[in-house]
Short mmCIF file of C-alpha atoms in Angstrom, two decimals:
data_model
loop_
_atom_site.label_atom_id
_atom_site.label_comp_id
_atom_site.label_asym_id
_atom_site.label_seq_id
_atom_site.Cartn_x
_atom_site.Cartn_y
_atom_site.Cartn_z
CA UNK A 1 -2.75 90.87 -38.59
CA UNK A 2 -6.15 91.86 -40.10
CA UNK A 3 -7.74 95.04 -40.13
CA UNK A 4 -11.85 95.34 -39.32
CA UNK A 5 -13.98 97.66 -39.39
CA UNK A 6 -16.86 98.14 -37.24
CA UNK A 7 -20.32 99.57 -38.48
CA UNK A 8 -21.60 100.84 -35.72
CA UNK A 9 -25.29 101.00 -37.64
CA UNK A 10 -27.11 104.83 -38.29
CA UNK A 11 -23.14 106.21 -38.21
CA UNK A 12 -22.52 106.83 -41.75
CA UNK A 13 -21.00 103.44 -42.28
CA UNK A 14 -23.45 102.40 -45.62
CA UNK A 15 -21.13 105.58 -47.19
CA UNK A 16 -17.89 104.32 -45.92
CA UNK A 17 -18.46 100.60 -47.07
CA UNK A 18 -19.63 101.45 -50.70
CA UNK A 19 -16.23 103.96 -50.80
CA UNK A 20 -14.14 101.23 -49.26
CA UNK A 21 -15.97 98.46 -51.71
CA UNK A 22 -14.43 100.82 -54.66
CA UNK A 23 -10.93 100.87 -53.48
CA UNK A 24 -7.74 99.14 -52.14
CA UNK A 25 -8.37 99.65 -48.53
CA UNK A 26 -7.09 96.90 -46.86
CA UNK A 27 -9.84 96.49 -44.72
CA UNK A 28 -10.29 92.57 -44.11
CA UNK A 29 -13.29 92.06 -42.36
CA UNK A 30 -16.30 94.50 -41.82
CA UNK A 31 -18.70 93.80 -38.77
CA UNK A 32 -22.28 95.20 -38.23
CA UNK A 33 -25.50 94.29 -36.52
CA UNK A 34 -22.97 91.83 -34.45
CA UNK A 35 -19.89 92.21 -32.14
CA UNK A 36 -16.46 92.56 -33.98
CA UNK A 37 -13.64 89.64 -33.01
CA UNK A 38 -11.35 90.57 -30.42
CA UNK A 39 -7.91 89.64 -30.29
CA UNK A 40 -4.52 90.97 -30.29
CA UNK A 41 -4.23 90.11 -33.76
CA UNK A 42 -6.43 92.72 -35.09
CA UNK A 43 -6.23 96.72 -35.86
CA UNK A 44 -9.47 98.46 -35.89
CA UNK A 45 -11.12 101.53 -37.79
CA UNK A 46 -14.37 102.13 -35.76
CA UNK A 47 -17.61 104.65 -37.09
CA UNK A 48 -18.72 106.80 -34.86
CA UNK A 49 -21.91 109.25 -34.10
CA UNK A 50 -23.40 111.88 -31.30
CA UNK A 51 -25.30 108.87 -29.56
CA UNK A 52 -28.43 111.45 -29.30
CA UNK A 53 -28.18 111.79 -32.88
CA UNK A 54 -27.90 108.42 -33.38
CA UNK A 55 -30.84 107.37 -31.47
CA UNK A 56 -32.92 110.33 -33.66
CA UNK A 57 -31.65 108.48 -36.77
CA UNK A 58 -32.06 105.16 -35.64
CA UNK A 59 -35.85 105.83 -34.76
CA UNK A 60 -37.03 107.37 -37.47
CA UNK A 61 -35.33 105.24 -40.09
CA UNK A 62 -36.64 102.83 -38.66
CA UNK A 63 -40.61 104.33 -38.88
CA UNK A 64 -39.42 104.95 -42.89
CA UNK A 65 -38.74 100.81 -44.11
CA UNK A 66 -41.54 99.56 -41.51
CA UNK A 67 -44.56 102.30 -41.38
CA UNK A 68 -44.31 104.42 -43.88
CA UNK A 69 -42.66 102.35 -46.82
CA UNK A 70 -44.15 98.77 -45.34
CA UNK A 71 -41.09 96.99 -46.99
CA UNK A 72 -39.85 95.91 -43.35
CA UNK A 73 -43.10 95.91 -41.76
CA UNK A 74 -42.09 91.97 -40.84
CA UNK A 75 -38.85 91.99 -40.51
CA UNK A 76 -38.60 92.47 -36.92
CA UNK A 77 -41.84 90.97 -34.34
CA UNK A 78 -43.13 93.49 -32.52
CA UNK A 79 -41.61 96.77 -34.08
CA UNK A 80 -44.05 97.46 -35.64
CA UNK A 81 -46.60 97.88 -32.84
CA UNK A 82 -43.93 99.76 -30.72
CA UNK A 83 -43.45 102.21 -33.63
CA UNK A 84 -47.21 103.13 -34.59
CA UNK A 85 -47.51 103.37 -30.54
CA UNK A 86 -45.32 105.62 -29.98
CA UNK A 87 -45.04 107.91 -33.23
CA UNK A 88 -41.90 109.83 -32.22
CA UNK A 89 -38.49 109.45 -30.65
CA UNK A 90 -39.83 111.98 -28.01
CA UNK A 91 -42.68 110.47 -26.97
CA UNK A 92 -40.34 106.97 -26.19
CA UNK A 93 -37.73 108.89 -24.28
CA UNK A 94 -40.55 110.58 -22.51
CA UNK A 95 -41.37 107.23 -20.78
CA UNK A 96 -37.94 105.44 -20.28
CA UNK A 97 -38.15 106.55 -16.60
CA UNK A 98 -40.88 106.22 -14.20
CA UNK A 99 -41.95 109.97 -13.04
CA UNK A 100 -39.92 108.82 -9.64
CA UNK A 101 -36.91 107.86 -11.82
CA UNK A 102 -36.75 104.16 -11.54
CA UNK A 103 -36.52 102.35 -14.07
CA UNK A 104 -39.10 101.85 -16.68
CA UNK A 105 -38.53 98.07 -17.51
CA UNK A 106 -41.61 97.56 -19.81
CA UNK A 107 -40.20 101.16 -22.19
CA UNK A 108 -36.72 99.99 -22.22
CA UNK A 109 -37.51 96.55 -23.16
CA UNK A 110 -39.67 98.05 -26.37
CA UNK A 111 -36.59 100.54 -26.92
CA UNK A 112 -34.22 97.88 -27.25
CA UNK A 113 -36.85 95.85 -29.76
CA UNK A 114 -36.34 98.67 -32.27
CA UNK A 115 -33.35 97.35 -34.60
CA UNK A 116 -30.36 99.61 -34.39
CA UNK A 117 -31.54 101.17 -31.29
CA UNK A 118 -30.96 97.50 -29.53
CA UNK A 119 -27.74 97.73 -30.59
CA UNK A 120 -26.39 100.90 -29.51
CA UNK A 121 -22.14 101.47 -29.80
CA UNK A 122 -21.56 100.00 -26.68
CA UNK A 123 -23.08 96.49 -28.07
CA UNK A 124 -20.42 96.87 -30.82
CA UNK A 125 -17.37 98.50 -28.21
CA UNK A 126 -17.77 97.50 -24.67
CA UNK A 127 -15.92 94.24 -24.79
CA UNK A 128 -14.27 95.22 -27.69
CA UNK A 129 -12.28 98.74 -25.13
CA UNK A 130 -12.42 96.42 -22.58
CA UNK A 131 -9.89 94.00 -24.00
CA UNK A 132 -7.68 95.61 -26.63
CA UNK A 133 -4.81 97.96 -26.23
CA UNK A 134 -5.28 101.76 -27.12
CA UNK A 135 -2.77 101.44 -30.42
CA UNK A 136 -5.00 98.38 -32.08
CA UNK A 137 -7.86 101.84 -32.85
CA UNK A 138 -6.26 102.63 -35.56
CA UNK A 139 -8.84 105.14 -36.35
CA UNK A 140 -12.39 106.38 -35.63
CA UNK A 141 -14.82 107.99 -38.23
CA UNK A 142 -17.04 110.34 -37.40
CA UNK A 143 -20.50 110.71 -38.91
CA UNK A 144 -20.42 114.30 -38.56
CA UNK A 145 -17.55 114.85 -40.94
CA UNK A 146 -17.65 111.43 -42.68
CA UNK A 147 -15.89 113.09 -45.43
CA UNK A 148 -12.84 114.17 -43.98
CA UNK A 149 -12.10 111.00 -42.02
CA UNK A 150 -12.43 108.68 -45.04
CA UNK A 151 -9.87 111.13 -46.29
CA UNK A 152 -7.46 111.51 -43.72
CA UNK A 153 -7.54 107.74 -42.67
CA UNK A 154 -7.95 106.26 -46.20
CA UNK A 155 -7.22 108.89 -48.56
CA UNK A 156 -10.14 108.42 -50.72
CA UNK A 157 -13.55 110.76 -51.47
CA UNK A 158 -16.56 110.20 -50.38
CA UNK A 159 -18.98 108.76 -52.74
CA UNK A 160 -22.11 110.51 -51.66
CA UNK A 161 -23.77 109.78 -48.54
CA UNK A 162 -26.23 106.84 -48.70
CA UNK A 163 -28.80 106.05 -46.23
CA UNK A 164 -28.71 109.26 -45.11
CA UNK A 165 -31.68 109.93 -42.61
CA UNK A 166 -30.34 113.01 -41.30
CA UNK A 167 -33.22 114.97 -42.47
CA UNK A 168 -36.86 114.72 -41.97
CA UNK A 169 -39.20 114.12 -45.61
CA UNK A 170 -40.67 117.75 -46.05
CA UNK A 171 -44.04 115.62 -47.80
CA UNK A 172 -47.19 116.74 -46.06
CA UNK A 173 -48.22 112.69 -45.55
CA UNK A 174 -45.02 112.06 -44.12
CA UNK A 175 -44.42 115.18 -42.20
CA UNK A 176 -43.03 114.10 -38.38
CA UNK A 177 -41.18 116.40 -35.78
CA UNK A 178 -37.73 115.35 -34.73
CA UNK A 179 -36.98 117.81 -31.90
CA UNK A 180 -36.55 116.67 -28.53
CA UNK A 181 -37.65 117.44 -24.99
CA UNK A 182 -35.28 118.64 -22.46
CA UNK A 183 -36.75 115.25 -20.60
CA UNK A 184 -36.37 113.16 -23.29
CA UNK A 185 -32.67 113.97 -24.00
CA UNK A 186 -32.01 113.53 -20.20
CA UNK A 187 -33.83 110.21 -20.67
CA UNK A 188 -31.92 108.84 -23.18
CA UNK A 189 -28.36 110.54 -21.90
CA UNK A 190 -28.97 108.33 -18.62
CA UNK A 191 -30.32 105.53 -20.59
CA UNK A 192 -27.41 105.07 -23.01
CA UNK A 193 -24.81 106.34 -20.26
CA UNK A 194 -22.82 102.90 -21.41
CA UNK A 195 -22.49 104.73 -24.80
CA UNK A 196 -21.13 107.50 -23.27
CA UNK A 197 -18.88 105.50 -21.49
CA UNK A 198 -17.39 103.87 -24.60
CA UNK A 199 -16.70 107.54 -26.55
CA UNK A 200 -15.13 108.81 -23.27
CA UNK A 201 -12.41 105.74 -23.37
CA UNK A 202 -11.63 107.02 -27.37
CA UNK A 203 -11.30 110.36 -26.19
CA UNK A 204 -9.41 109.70 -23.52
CA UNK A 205 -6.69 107.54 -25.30
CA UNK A 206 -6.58 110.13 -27.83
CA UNK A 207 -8.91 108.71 -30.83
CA UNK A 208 -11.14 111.99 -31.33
CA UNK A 209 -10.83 115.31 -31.93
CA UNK A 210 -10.25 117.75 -29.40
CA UNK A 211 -13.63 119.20 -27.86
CA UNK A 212 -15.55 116.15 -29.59
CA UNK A 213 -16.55 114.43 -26.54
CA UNK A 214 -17.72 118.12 -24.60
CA UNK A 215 -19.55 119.04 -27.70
CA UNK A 216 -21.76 116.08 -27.22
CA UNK A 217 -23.95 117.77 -24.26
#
């Protein structure tokens, strides 16, 4: 039997590995940026985040490492472009839908180009639900209270959060708004329904805390 954990990327999982790296865990395999093995043989600790929140995250790291700090400007063809074009989460969300409501193929295609944002938590736990058995989740971490899962599940103390994009830079030259629309967040709930889909199956076998899933709209 081996035990894996699976980063789910912009959910607090940079803080879990560096307190896991410092202790006897047991974890035997950590997955992230790619799909986690699947097979009766394994027991999994999954991280976990609002996917809204996530996406906010996602972006806007993101914008840091390839606009604003240039150190990833390469890294990824295309992102670039798509970030400088569009400035803000917002403004993307805005435009995953045509004004009729199809599909905006063209916008979700760019979406997806952005690195953690094209691989949302169902890329890491659609198979993965699909194809294990509710007892091999041994446990889920939340993002929002990182602290007290690594606790509860592993005992051990949080070393300090690291990567932690949760809040915008207050400098003048780097000054960005986070917030919103009431169309964008529809936007992206319909657009990463599948996400939705994969924290509804945890909450329904009993892997989050009560009123988790609700709290989410």
């Amino acid at each position: 039997m081996q035990t894996v954990l699976v980063h789910i990327g912009k959910c607090g999982g940079s803080t879990l590995r560096q307190a896991l790296e410092d202790s006897a865990s047991g974890v035997d395999l950590v997955t992230h940026v790619r799909q986690p093995p699947i097979g009766p043989q394994y027991r999994y600790y999954i991280t976990l985040r609002c996917p809204l929140r996530r996406a906010i995250s996602a972006f806007y790291w993101r914008r840091k490492l390839v606009l604003r700090e240039a150190s990833q400007a390469t890294r990824f063809p295309g992102e670039a472009q798509i970030l400088a074009h569009y400035v803000s989460l917002d403004n993307l969300a805005r435009v995953l839908f045509h004004k009729d409501g199809s599909v905006n193929a063209m916008v979700q295609g760019q979406f997806r180009a952005l690195h953690h944002l094209g691989e949302g938590i169902s890329f890491y736990l659609q198979d993965l639900l699909a194809a294990v058995q509710p007892d091999q989740i041994l446990g889920v971490l939340l993002q929002e209270q990182l602290e007290a899962d690594l606790l509860r599940l592993f005992g051990l103390c949080s070393p300090g959060r690291l990567n932690d994009n949760s809040q915008p830079d207050l400098h003048p030259a780097h000054s960005e708004d986070r917030r919103l629309s009431l169309q964008a967040q529809n936007n992206l709930r319909r657009f990463l329904h599948t996400d939705y889909a994969c924290i509804k199956t945890l909450d329904a076998w009993g892997k989050l805390p009560a009123g988790y899933l609700q709290g989410l709209d």
